Amino acid sequence: MTGVVRRIHHFEDEPQYVDWIPTCLFNRYMLEHPEWFGDGAHCERRPKDRCVAFTLSELSPPVTIEYRSYVDRDEFRERFPKLCLVGDILLLDVYVRSSRGLRADGLMDAYEIARKKIGEDGSIYFMTAYPSILSEKLPAEAHMGKTFPKPTDANEIVDLLVKHFDLRP
Amino acid sequence: MSGTSKHRARPAFPSAEPSFAHVLSAVAHTVCLRTWDKRDVDQELQRALVNALSLIKAVGIIAKFTEEHVCLPFLLPGCGIEAVRLDAVIEEIQQQASRAHIEFSLESEALSVAAAVMSSDSAIAKTDPTKRDWCALLFVDVPEKQTTRESLLGFHSRATVGVLFQVLRHRARLFLPFAPAVADRYWRDAFRPAETRLQPPWLATESLDTVTLSFDLRKSTFCMEHAVDAIRFARWIDQLVRILTRITHIHGGIFDKFTGDGVIAHFLVKECDAVGKRSAVVSALDCAISMQYAVMTHLPQLRKILVHDSDLLGGGIGIDAEPAQWDLDHRKNPVTVGRGVVNACRLGDKARAGTIRVTNIAYQILIEDLAKEPDKLASFKRLPFRQVPYSSKDYDAAMKLKVWELVGASRYIGSRQEIDDLRDEVYRTTPGATPPQH
């Protein structure tokens, strides 16, 4: 099926706690726009690629939403630049578990890579249990109004994604 | 029913499982940090439920509010659970809930259920264990390993179910004035296309065709002053309000308010047609007759505590049909503004005990609506309605106004049994009251 691919990228070292994000988005679209889906619509999980995807096959052109997760700095550095498309959205965890405990040292690195690929259009968001670290590491305009403290209000994340993709028939 | 069900031994509390705490905190953030008494509550709440259920990998939730006569089911769209299967699951949970201690889990219709009994300390639940509130989460895809599965269902039945139930309770309470069947339809229609959707009247941008019924307790001040036991008088009034509320709901109406010595109820034309397949003004008249019968059979309890009895005790009812503007007030109670509300109240004020008064326009609509059903029109024509003079503070006797009046309305009730049963249930579930013997 030819169509458009829109991606959610998520740099998160504990992806098992946030794997609800694509499911929530899928179910939101199913609730509000069931007519956008064809028969047998489902979330396809491809663990090897760390990817969850679903297709809104009745939109013209069809739109496939992919949720891609990256569990560490190296994986993000390697895969994100290849996968990132214009109009994508990135969710960044701040602290990453390492052999030396929780470290925020990947944040600036990941943020710079993302900024170059995604641009300054405001589509880089932060999901963290430690929002205060952002003020130390980043200018205010980079994270103000773009931070989702954990535990997360799923409505806020899904509302953000729906607004970002702004899909219409 | 093909499902099996059994009580399970209580698994150890999974305190060492960080994912449980993580998921519960996310559910709490998703549903507990906002108000659920909004005008468009059904859409907002269902969006949040989609997220909450997705967070815990459940496919549905059902909450039963016994006293409110409401069962709120919500399934993830496209989960493939058809209505018949859901009904079977609800029935099985209902049976378990009347026997369970607090939390329980079961397998039914290829679904795993994590459930809990709620409000088991309420007056109604204490008198009848089949009337307990309960809430259940439905899962399709649970771990195969029994201990893991029991741990998951046990956790949700003890924690997540309670959180979601309290949120759904807000919704149930917001719609308390509405007939449960109407409130249920609003819930189910929340995401239907606008042209086929039935939605709460306060979302309407223009006036809605509304039939208003005003019930006024005649000589209520006399009753209060001559009641030898103020507490028993208050209890009698409370029982009356509960009885009249149930009667309003049986007829598809909206119990707007108790005024201290009366009641205002409304019947929305669109809702009565879509849900009850009945004319609103016919529903209002049937409701008024049922109310008169209920008051007549409830009055003997009041007479037991009055110093002086009187033939003038009873209810006077006025009915009018006019468009009304609907809104929600600051306490989230419906507000209805329209000439029909005023007219119904003024008619009710002047109606003698046991009498129903109907404005001319409401009477004409009644005849027009009944003309579509010849049998009903024939039985209606046997009601001895007659035109009587009427005056109000707007129009004095010189205007020679006339309204339609039905005297001794209670004797025209169709089904006494239904009203007798609901009145007896109210008696049985009144805290501190001894049910009267008939």
Coordinates of C-alpha atoms in Angstrom, one line a residue:
Chain A
M1 CA 0.0 0.0 0.0
T2 CA 1.5 3.3 -1.0
G3 CA 0.9 6.2 1.4
V4 CA 2.5 8.5 3.9
V5 CA 4.5 7.4 6.9
R6 CA 4.4 9.6 10.0
R7 CA 6.7 8.6 12.9
I8 CA 6.9 9.0 16.6
H9 CA 10.4 8.6 17.8
H10 CA 11.0 7.8 21.5
F11 CA 14.3 7.8 23.2
E12 CA 13.5 5.8 26.4
D13 CA 15.6 3.3 28.3
E14 CA 12.6 1.5 29.8
P15 CA 10.3 1.1 26.8
Q16 CA 8.2 -1.5 28.5
Y17 CA 6.6 1.3 30.6
V18 CA 5.6 3.5 27.7
D19 CA 4.6 0.9 25.1
W20 CA 1.0 2.2 25.6
I21 CA 1.7 5.2 23.5
P22 CA 1.0 3.8 20.1
T23 CA -1.9 1.7 21.4
C24 CA -3.5 4.7 22.9
L25 CA -3.2 6.7 19.7
F26 CA -4.6 3.8 17.7
N27 CA -7.5 3.4 20.0
R28 CA -8.2 7.2 20.0
Y29 CA -8.4 7.2 16.2
M30 CA -10.6 4.1 16.4
L31 CA -12.9 5.9 18.8
E32 CA -13.2 9.1 17.0
H33 CA -12.7 8.1 13.3
P34 CA -13.4 4.4 12.9
E35 CA -14.1 5.2 9.2
W36 CA -10.4 5.9 8.7
F37 CA -9.6 2.2 9.2
G38 CA -10.1 -0.7 6.9
D39 CA -11.1 -4.2 7.9
G40 CA -8.8 -6.0 10.3
A41 CA -7.2 -2.8 11.5
H42 CA -4.6 -3.5 14.2
C43 CA -1.4 -2.4 15.8
E44 CA 1.4 -4.4 14.3
R45 CA 4.3 -5.0 16.7
R46 CA 7.8 -5.6 15.3
P47 CA 10.0 -6.1 18.4
K48 CA 13.2 -6.6 16.4
D49 CA 12.8 -3.1 14.9
R50 CA 11.4 -1.7 18.1
C51 CA 8.5 -0.6 16.1
V52 CA 4.7 -0.5 16.5
A53 CA 2.7 0.6 13.5
F54 CA -0.8 0.9 12.3
T55 CA -2.3 2.2 9.0
L56 CA -5.3 4.5 8.5
S57 CA -6.0 2.9 5.1
E58 CA -9.1 4.8 4.3
L59 CA -7.5 8.2 4.3
S60 CA -6.4 9.5 1.0
P61 CA -3.5 8.9 0.7
P62 CA -3.3 6.2 3.4
V63 CA -1.3 7.2 6.4
T64 CA 0.9 4.8 8.4
I65 CA 1.8 5.8 11.9
E66 CA 5.0 4.3 13.2
Y67 CA 6.2 4.4 16.8
R68 CA 9.9 3.8 17.0
S69 CA 11.8 3.5 20.3
Y70 CA 15.5 3.7 21.1
V71 CA 16.8 2.4 24.3
D72 CA 20.3 3.9 24.5
R73 CA 22.5 6.6 23.1
D74 CA 24.3 4.4 20.5
E75 CA 21.1 3.1 19.1
F76 CA 19.6 6.6 18.9
R77 CA 22.7 8.0 17.2
E78 CA 22.7 5.2 14.7
R79 CA 19.1 4.7 13.8
F80 CA 17.3 7.9 14.4
P81 CA 19.0 10.0 11.7
K82 CA 18.1 7.3 9.1
L83 CA 14.5 7.0 10.2
C84 CA 13.6 10.6 10.9
L85 CA 11.3 12.1 8.3
V86 CA 10.0 15.7 7.9
G87 CA 7.0 16.2 10.2
D88 CA 8.0 13.5 12.7
I89 CA 7.8 14.0 16.4
L90 CA 10.4 13.0 19.1
L91 CA 9.8 12.2 22.7
L92 CA 13.0 12.3 24.8
D93 CA 13.6 10.7 28.1
V94 CA 16.2 12.6 30.1
Y95 CA 17.8 10.1 32.4
V96 CA 19.1 6.9 31.0
R97 CA 20.1 3.9 33.1
S98 CA 23.8 3.0 32.7
S99 CA 26.4 0.9 34.6
R100 CA 27.1 4.1 36.6
G101 CA 23.4 4.6 37.6
L102 CA 21.0 7.1 36.1
R103 CA 22.8 9.5 33.8
A104 CA 21.6 12.5 31.9
D105 CA 24.8 12.8 29.8
G106 CA 23.0 11.5 26.6
L107 CA 20.5 14.3 26.7
M108 CA 22.5 17.1 25.0
D109 CA 23.9 14.6 22.4
A110 CA 20.4 13.3 21.5
Y111 CA 18.9 16.8 21.5
E112 CA 21.5 18.1 19.1
I113 CA 21.1 15.2 16.7
A114 CA 17.3 15.6 16.9
R115 CA 17.4 19.4 16.4
K116 CA 19.4 19.0 13.2
K117 CA 17.0 16.4 11.8
I118 CA 13.7 17.7 13.0
G119 CA 14.5 21.4 13.0
E120 CA 13.3 24.1 15.3
D121 CA 9.6 23.5 14.6
G122 CA 8.9 22.6 18.2
S123 CA 8.4 18.8 17.7
I124 CA 10.9 17.7 20.3
Y125 CA 9.3 16.9 23.7
F126 CA 10.5 15.6 27.0
M127 CA 9.0 12.8 29.1
T128 CA 10.8 12.6 32.4
A129 CA 10.4 12.0 36.1
Y130 CA 13.1 14.6 36.7
P131 CA 12.0 17.7 34.8
S132 CA 14.3 20.0 36.9
I133 CA 17.4 18.7 35.1
L134 CA 16.2 20.2 31.8
S135 CA 16.7 23.8 33.2
E136 CA 20.3 22.9 33.9
K137 CA 21.0 21.4 30.5
L138 CA 18.9 23.3 28.0
P139 CA 17.7 26.8 27.3
A140 CA 14.2 27.5 28.6
E141 CA 12.7 27.8 25.1
A142 CA 13.8 24.3 24.3
H143 CA 11.7 22.7 27.1
M144 CA 9.2 25.2 28.4
G145 CA 5.7 23.8 27.7
K146 CA 7.2 20.8 26.1
T147 CA 7.8 18.6 29.1
F148 CA 5.6 15.8 30.3
P149 CA 6.5 14.7 33.9
K150 CA 6.3 11.0 34.7
P151 CA 4.0 9.4 35.6
T152 CA 2.4 10.8 32.5
D153 CA -1.1 11.9 31.9
A154 CA -1.8 9.7 28.8
N155 CA -4.4 12.2 27.6
E156 CA -1.8 14.9 27.2
I157 CA 0.5 12.7 25.2
V158 CA -2.3 11.4 22.9
D159 CA -3.8 14.9 22.5
L160 CA -0.3 16.2 21.5
L161 CA 0.1 13.4 18.9
V162 CA -3.3 13.9 17.5
K163 CA -2.7 17.6 17.2
H164 CA 0.8 17.1 15.8
F165 CA -0.3 14.8 13.0
D166 CA -3.5 16.8 12.3
L167 CA -4.9 14.0 10.1
R168 CA -8.0 14.8 8.1
P169 CA -10.1 12.8 5.6
Chain B
M1 CA -23.7 -19.3 29.2
S2 CA -20.5 -21.0 28.1
G3 CA -18.1 -19.3 30.5
T4 CA -16.8 -20.8 33.7
S5 CA -16.4 -18.9 36.8
K6 CA -14.9 -19.6 40.2
H7 CA -13.5 -17.8 43.2
R8 CA -9.8 -17.6 43.2
A9 CA -7.4 -17.8 46.2
R10 CA -6.1 -14.4 46.9
P11 CA -2.6 -14.1 45.5
A12 CA 0.2 -12.5 47.4
F13 CA 0.2 -8.7 46.9
P14 CA 2.7 -8.1 44.2
S15 CA 4.6 -5.4 46.0
A16 CA 7.9 -6.3 44.3
E17 CA 6.4 -5.6 40.9
P18 CA 7.4 -2.0 40.0
S19 CA 5.3 -2.2 36.8
F20 CA 2.1 -2.4 38.8
A21 CA 2.8 0.8 40.7
H22 CA 4.0 2.4 37.5
V23 CA 0.9 1.6 35.6
L24 CA -1.5 2.5 38.4
S25 CA 0.2 5.9 38.8
A26 CA -0.2 6.5 35.1
V27 CA -3.9 5.5 35.2
A28 CA -4.4 7.9 38.2
H29 CA -2.7 10.7 36.3
T30 CA -4.8 10.1 33.3
V31 CA -8.2 10.0 35.0
C32 CA -8.0 11.6 38.4
L33 CA -6.4 15.0 37.8
R34 CA -9.4 16.5 36.0
T35 CA -13.0 17.3 36.7
W36 CA -15.6 15.0 35.3
D37 CA -18.6 17.3 35.6
K38 CA -18.2 19.0 32.3
R39 CA -20.9 19.6 29.7
D40 CA -19.3 17.2 27.2
V41 CA -18.3 14.7 29.9
D42 CA -19.1 11.6 27.9
Q43 CA -16.7 12.4 25.0
E44 CA -13.9 13.5 27.3
L45 CA -14.3 10.6 29.7
Q46 CA -14.4 8.0 27.0
R47 CA -11.2 9.5 25.5
A48 CA -9.6 9.1 28.9
L49 CA -11.0 5.6 29.4
V50 CA -9.5 4.6 26.0
N51 CA -6.1 5.7 27.4
A52 CA -6.5 4.2 30.8
L53 CA -7.6 0.8 29.4
S54 CA -4.7 0.9 26.9
L55 CA -2.3 1.6 29.7
I56 CA -3.3 -1.5 31.6
K57 CA -3.9 -3.6 28.4
A58 CA -7.6 -4.1 29.2
V59 CA -10.3 -4.1 26.6
G60 CA -13.2 -2.9 28.6
I61 CA -14.7 -1.7 31.9
I62 CA -18.2 -2.1 33.3
A63 CA -19.5 -0.1 36.3
K64 CA -22.8 -0.9 38.0
F65 CA -24.5 1.7 40.1
T66 CA -27.5 -0.1 41.6
E67 CA -29.3 2.8 43.3
E68 CA -29.0 4.9 40.3
H69 CA -30.2 2.0 38.1
V70 CA -27.2 2.6 35.8
C71 CA -24.8 0.2 34.2
L72 CA -22.0 1.9 32.3
P73 CA -20.1 -0.4 30.0
F74 CA -17.2 0.9 27.9
L75 CA -15.3 -1.3 25.4
L76 CA -12.3 -0.3 23.4
P77 CA -13.5 0.3 19.8
G78 CA -12.9 -2.6 17.6
C79 CA -12.3 -5.0 20.5
G80 CA -14.8 -7.4 18.9
I81 CA -17.0 -8.0 22.0
E82 CA -20.5 -8.1 20.7
A83 CA -23.6 -7.0 22.8
V84 CA -24.8 -10.6 23.6
R85 CA -21.4 -11.6 24.9
L86 CA -21.2 -8.5 27.0
D87 CA -24.6 -9.1 28.5
A88 CA -23.6 -12.7 29.4
V89 CA -20.4 -11.3 31.1
I90 CA -22.4 -8.7 33.0
E91 CA -24.8 -11.3 34.2
E92 CA -22.0 -13.5 35.5
I93 CA -20.3 -10.6 37.2
Q94 CA -23.6 -9.6 38.8
Q95 CA -24.0 -13.1 40.3
Q96 CA -20.4 -13.1 41.6
A97 CA -20.8 -9.6 43.0
S98 CA -23.7 -10.6 45.2
R99 CA -21.5 -13.4 46.8
A100 CA -18.0 -11.9 46.8
H101 CA -16.3 -10.4 49.8
I102 CA -14.8 -7.4 48.0
E103 CA -12.5 -8.2 45.1
F104 CA -12.9 -11.2 42.7
S105 CA -11.8 -12.4 39.4
L106 CA -13.4 -14.8 36.9
E107 CA -13.2 -16.2 33.4
S108 CA -16.3 -15.6 31.3
E109 CA -17.0 -15.7 27.6
A110 CA -13.2 -16.0 26.8
L111 CA -12.5 -12.9 28.9
S112 CA -10.6 -12.5 32.1
V113 CA -12.3 -10.3 34.6
A114 CA -10.8 -8.3 37.5
A115 CA -13.7 -7.0 39.6
A116 CA -14.6 -5.6 43.0
V117 CA -17.7 -4.9 44.9
M118 CA -18.1 -1.2 45.7
S119 CA -20.2 0.6 48.3
S120 CA -21.1 -2.6 50.1
D121 CA -21.8 -0.4 53.1
S122 CA -24.7 1.5 51.4
A123 CA -28.2 1.1 52.8
I124 CA -29.5 -0.6 49.7
A125 CA -26.5 -3.1 49.5
K126 CA -27.0 -4.0 53.2
T127 CA -30.6 -4.9 52.7
D128 CA -30.1 -6.9 49.5
P129 CA -26.7 -8.3 48.4
T130 CA -27.9 -8.5 44.8
K131 CA -28.1 -4.7 44.8
R132 CA -24.4 -4.0 45.4
D133 CA -22.4 -1.7 43.1
W134 CA -19.5 -3.3 41.3
C135 CA -16.9 -2.5 38.8
A136 CA -15.0 -4.8 36.5
L137 CA -12.1 -4.7 34.0
L138 CA -12.1 -7.0 31.0
F139 CA -9.0 -8.5 29.6
V140 CA -8.5 -10.6 26.5
D141 CA -4.8 -11.1 26.5
V142 CA -3.6 -12.2 29.9
P143 CA -0.4 -14.1 30.8
E144 CA -0.8 -17.8 30.4
K145 CA 1.1 -18.6 33.6
Q146 CA -1.5 -18.9 36.3
T147 CA 0.4 -17.2 39.1
T148 CA 1.3 -14.2 36.9
R149 CA -2.3 -14.0 35.7
E150 CA -3.7 -14.1 39.2
S151 CA -1.2 -11.5 40.3
L152 CA -2.3 -9.2 37.5
L153 CA -6.0 -9.6 38.0
G154 CA -5.7 -9.5 41.7
F155 CA -3.8 -6.2 41.5
H156 CA -6.3 -4.6 39.2
S157 CA -9.3 -5.8 41.2
R158 CA -7.8 -4.3 44.4
A159 CA -6.4 -1.1 43.0
T160 CA -7.2 0.0 39.4
V161 CA -10.9 -1.0 39.5
G162 CA -11.5 1.3 42.5
V163 CA -9.8 4.3 40.9
L164 CA -11.8 4.0 37.7
F165 CA -15.1 3.3 39.5
Q166 CA -14.8 6.6 41.4
V167 CA -14.3 8.5 38.2
L168 CA -17.3 6.8 36.5
R169 CA -19.4 7.6 39.6
H170 CA -19.0 11.3 38.8
R171 CA -20.5 10.7 35.4
A172 CA -23.4 8.6 36.9
R173 CA -24.1 11.4 39.4
L174 CA -24.1 14.1 36.8
F175 CA -26.9 12.3 34.9
L176 CA -28.9 11.3 38.0
P177 CA -31.8 13.6 37.0
F178 CA -32.2 11.6 33.7
A179 CA -34.1 8.4 33.1
P180 CA -31.3 5.7 33.1
A181 CA -32.3 4.6 29.6
V182 CA -31.8 8.2 28.3
A183 CA -28.5 8.6 30.2
D184 CA -27.4 5.3 28.8
R185 CA -28.2 6.4 25.3
Y186 CA -26.2 9.6 25.7
W187 CA -23.2 7.5 26.8
R188 CA -23.5 5.1 23.9
D189 CA -24.0 7.9 21.4
A190 CA -21.0 10.0 22.5
F191 CA -19.0 9.4 19.3
R192 CA -21.9 8.7 16.9
P193 CA -22.1 11.0 13.9
A194 CA -23.8 14.3 14.9
E195 CA -26.9 13.6 12.7
T196 CA -27.8 10.4 14.6
R197 CA -26.4 11.3 18.0
L198 CA -28.6 11.9 21.1
Q199 CA -26.8 14.3 23.4
P200 CA -27.4 16.0 26.7
P201 CA -29.8 18.9 26.3
W202 CA -27.4 21.4 27.7
L203 CA -25.2 20.9 24.6
A204 CA -28.0 22.2 22.4
T205 CA -27.5 25.7 21.0
E206 CA -31.2 26.4 20.6
S207 CA -34.4 25.7 22.5
L208 CA -35.6 22.1 22.7
D209 CA -39.2 20.9 22.5
T210 CA -40.0 20.1 26.2
V211 CA -43.0 19.0 28.1
T212 CA -42.9 20.1 31.8
L213 CA -44.7 18.5 34.7
S214 CA -45.1 20.4 37.9
F215 CA -46.2 18.4 41.0
D216 CA -47.3 20.3 44.0
L217 CA -48.0 18.8 47.4
R218 CA -51.3 20.3 48.6
K219 CA -51.4 21.6 52.2
S220 CA -47.8 20.7 52.7
T221 CA -47.3 23.4 55.3
F222 CA -50.4 22.1 57.2
C223 CA -48.9 18.6 57.2
M224 CA -45.5 19.9 58.5
E225 CA -47.2 21.8 61.3
H226 CA -49.4 18.9 62.3
A227 CA -46.9 16.1 62.1
V228 CA -46.3 14.8 65.6
D229 CA -42.8 13.6 64.6
A230 CA -40.7 15.9 62.4
I231 CA -38.2 13.2 61.6
R232 CA -40.9 10.8 60.4
F233 CA -42.4 13.7 58.3
A234 CA -39.0 14.4 56.8
R235 CA -38.6 10.7 56.0
W236 CA -42.0 10.5 54.4
I237 CA -41.1 13.5 52.2
D238 CA -37.8 11.8 51.3
Q239 CA -39.6 8.6 50.4
L240 CA -42.1 10.6 48.3
V241 CA -39.2 12.3 46.3
R242 CA -37.6 8.9 45.7
I243 CA -40.9 7.4 44.5
L244 CA -41.6 10.3 42.2
T245 CA -38.1 10.3 40.9
R246 CA -38.4 6.6 39.9
I247 CA -41.8 7.2 38.3
T248 CA -40.4 10.1 36.3
H249 CA -37.6 7.8 35.1
I250 CA -39.9 4.9 34.2
H251 CA -41.7 7.3 31.9
G252 CA -38.4 8.5 30.3
G253 CA -38.4 11.9 32.0
I254 CA -35.9 14.1 33.7
F255 CA -36.4 14.8 37.4
D256 CA -35.3 18.4 37.5
K257 CA -35.8 19.3 41.1
F258 CA -37.6 18.8 44.4
T259 CA -38.9 22.2 45.4
G260 CA -39.5 21.4 49.1
D261 CA -43.2 20.7 48.6
G262 CA -43.2 19.7 45.0
V263 CA -41.4 18.4 42.0
I264 CA -40.5 19.6 38.5
A265 CA -39.9 17.0 35.8
H266 CA -39.4 17.4 32.0
F267 CA -40.0 15.2 29.0
L268 CA -37.8 16.0 26.0
V269 CA -39.7 15.3 22.8
K270 CA -36.6 14.0 20.9
E271 CA -35.5 11.7 23.8
C272 CA -39.0 10.3 24.4
D273 CA -39.3 9.5 20.8
A274 CA -35.8 8.0 20.3
V275 CA -35.5 6.0 23.5
G276 CA -39.0 5.2 24.6
K277 CA -40.7 5.4 21.2
R278 CA -43.4 7.5 22.8
S279 CA -44.8 11.0 22.6
A280 CA -43.4 13.3 25.3
V281 CA -46.8 14.7 26.3
V282 CA -48.3 11.2 26.5
S283 CA -45.3 10.1 28.6
A284 CA -45.9 13.1 30.9
L285 CA -49.6 12.4 31.3
D286 CA -48.9 8.7 32.1
C287 CA -46.3 9.8 34.5
A288 CA -48.7 12.3 36.2
I289 CA -51.4 9.5 36.6
S290 CA -48.7 7.2 38.1
M291 CA -47.6 10.0 40.4
Q292 CA -51.2 10.5 41.6
Y293 CA -51.6 6.8 42.3
A294 CA -48.3 6.7 44.2
V295 CA -49.2 9.7 46.3
M296 CA -52.6 8.2 47.1
T297 CA -51.0 5.0 48.3
H298 CA -48.2 6.8 50.1
L299 CA -50.4 9.2 52.0
P300 CA -51.6 6.6 54.6
Q301 CA -48.1 6.6 56.0
L302 CA -48.3 10.4 56.6
R303 CA -51.8 10.2 58.1
K304 CA -50.4 8.0 60.9
I305 CA -48.5 11.0 62.2
L306 CA -50.9 13.9 61.6
V307 CA -52.8 15.6 64.5
H308 CA -55.6 16.5 62.1
D309 CA -56.3 14.7 58.9
S310 CA -57.8 16.4 55.9
D311 CA -59.5 15.5 52.6
L312 CA -57.4 18.2 50.9
L313 CA -54.1 16.3 51.2
G314 CA -52.5 15.0 48.0
G315 CA -50.8 16.2 44.9
G316 CA -51.9 18.7 42.2
I317 CA -50.2 18.4 38.8
G318 CA -49.8 20.9 36.0
I319 CA -48.5 20.1 32.5
D320 CA -47.5 22.3 29.6
A321 CA -45.6 21.8 26.4
E322 CA -43.3 24.6 25.0
P323 CA -39.7 24.9 23.8
A324 CA -37.3 25.5 26.6
Q325 CA -33.6 26.5 26.8
W326 CA -31.4 24.1 28.7
D327 CA -28.2 24.7 30.6
L328 CA -26.1 23.5 33.5
D329 CA -25.8 25.6 36.7
H330 CA -22.7 26.1 38.7
R331 CA -23.4 23.0 40.8
K332 CA -23.9 21.0 37.5
N333 CA -27.6 20.6 37.9
P334 CA -29.8 21.1 34.8
V335 CA -31.4 24.5 34.4
T336 CA -34.5 24.8 32.2
V337 CA -35.8 28.2 31.1
G338 CA -39.1 28.6 29.2
R339 CA -42.6 29.7 29.4
G340 CA -43.8 26.1 29.6
V341 CA -42.0 25.6 33.0
V342 CA -43.8 28.7 34.4
N343 CA -47.1 27.6 33.0
A344 CA -46.8 24.1 34.4
C345 CA -45.9 25.4 37.9
R346 CA -48.9 27.9 37.9
L347 CA -51.2 25.1 36.8
G348 CA -49.9 22.8 39.4
D349 CA -50.3 25.4 42.1
K350 CA -54.0 25.7 41.4
A351 CA -54.8 22.0 40.9
R352 CA -56.7 20.4 43.7
A353 CA -55.4 17.2 45.3
G354 CA -55.6 14.2 43.0
T355 CA -56.1 16.4 39.9
I356 CA -54.1 16.9 36.7
R357 CA -54.3 20.1 34.8
V358 CA -53.1 20.4 31.2
T359 CA -52.7 23.6 29.1
N360 CA -54.8 23.8 26.0
I361 CA -51.8 23.4 23.7
A362 CA -50.5 20.4 25.6
Y363 CA -53.9 18.8 25.3
Q364 CA -54.1 19.5 21.6
I365 CA -50.6 17.9 21.1
L366 CA -51.8 15.0 23.2
I367 CA -54.8 14.4 20.9
E368 CA -52.5 14.8 17.8
D369 CA -49.9 12.4 19.1
L370 CA -52.5 9.8 20.1
A371 CA -54.2 10.0 16.8
K372 CA -51.2 8.0 15.4
E373 CA -52.2 5.1 17.7
P374 CA -56.0 4.6 17.5
D375 CA -56.2 2.1 20.4
K376 CA -54.5 4.5 22.8
L377 CA -56.6 7.4 21.5
A378 CA -59.7 5.5 22.3
S379 CA -58.6 4.7 25.8
F380 CA -57.5 8.3 26.3
K381 CA -60.9 9.5 25.2
R382 CA -62.4 7.5 28.1
L383 CA -60.5 9.8 30.5
P384 CA -63.0 12.4 31.7
F385 CA -61.0 15.4 30.9
R386 CA -63.1 18.6 31.0
Q387 CA -62.3 22.3 30.5
V388 CA -62.4 24.4 33.6
P389 CA -61.9 28.1 34.2
Y390 CA -58.4 29.2 35.1
S391 CA -56.8 32.4 36.2
S392 CA -53.3 33.3 37.2
K393 CA -51.4 36.4 38.3
D394 CA -50.8 37.2 34.6
Y395 CA -54.5 36.8 33.6
D396 CA -57.4 37.3 36.0
A397 CA -60.9 35.7 35.7
A398 CA -62.0 38.5 33.3
M399 CA -59.9 36.8 30.7
K400 CA -62.0 33.6 31.0
L401 CA -59.1 31.3 30.4
K402 CA -59.7 27.6 30.3
V403 CA -57.5 24.6 31.0
W404 CA -58.2 20.8 30.7
E405 CA -58.6 19.0 34.0
L406 CA -58.7 15.3 35.0
V407 CA -60.1 14.8 38.5
G408 CA -59.4 11.6 40.6
A409 CA -56.5 10.8 38.2
S410 CA -55.1 7.9 40.3
R411 CA -57.9 5.6 39.4
Y412 CA -56.9 5.7 35.7
I413 CA -53.5 4.1 36.3
G414 CA -52.6 1.2 33.9
S415 CA -50.2 -0.9 35.9
R416 CA -50.5 -0.6 39.7
Q417 CA -48.1 -3.4 40.3
E418 CA -45.0 -1.6 39.0
I419 CA -45.7 1.4 41.2
D420 CA -46.5 -0.7 44.2
D421 CA -43.2 -2.6 43.7
L422 CA -41.1 0.5 43.5
R423 CA -42.8 2.2 46.4
D424 CA -42.2 -1.0 48.5
E425 CA -38.6 -1.0 47.5
V426 CA -38.2 2.6 48.6
Y427 CA -39.8 1.6 52.0
R428 CA -37.5 -1.4 52.3
T429 CA -34.4 0.7 51.7
T430 CA -35.2 3.7 53.8
P431 CA -32.6 3.8 56.7
G432 CA -34.3 3.6 60.1
A433 CA -37.8 3.1 58.7
T434 CA -40.0 0.1 59.4
P435 CA -41.5 -1.1 56.1
P436 CA -45.3 -0.7 56.4
Q437 CA -47.5 -3.8 56.2
H438 CA -50.1 -3.7 53.4

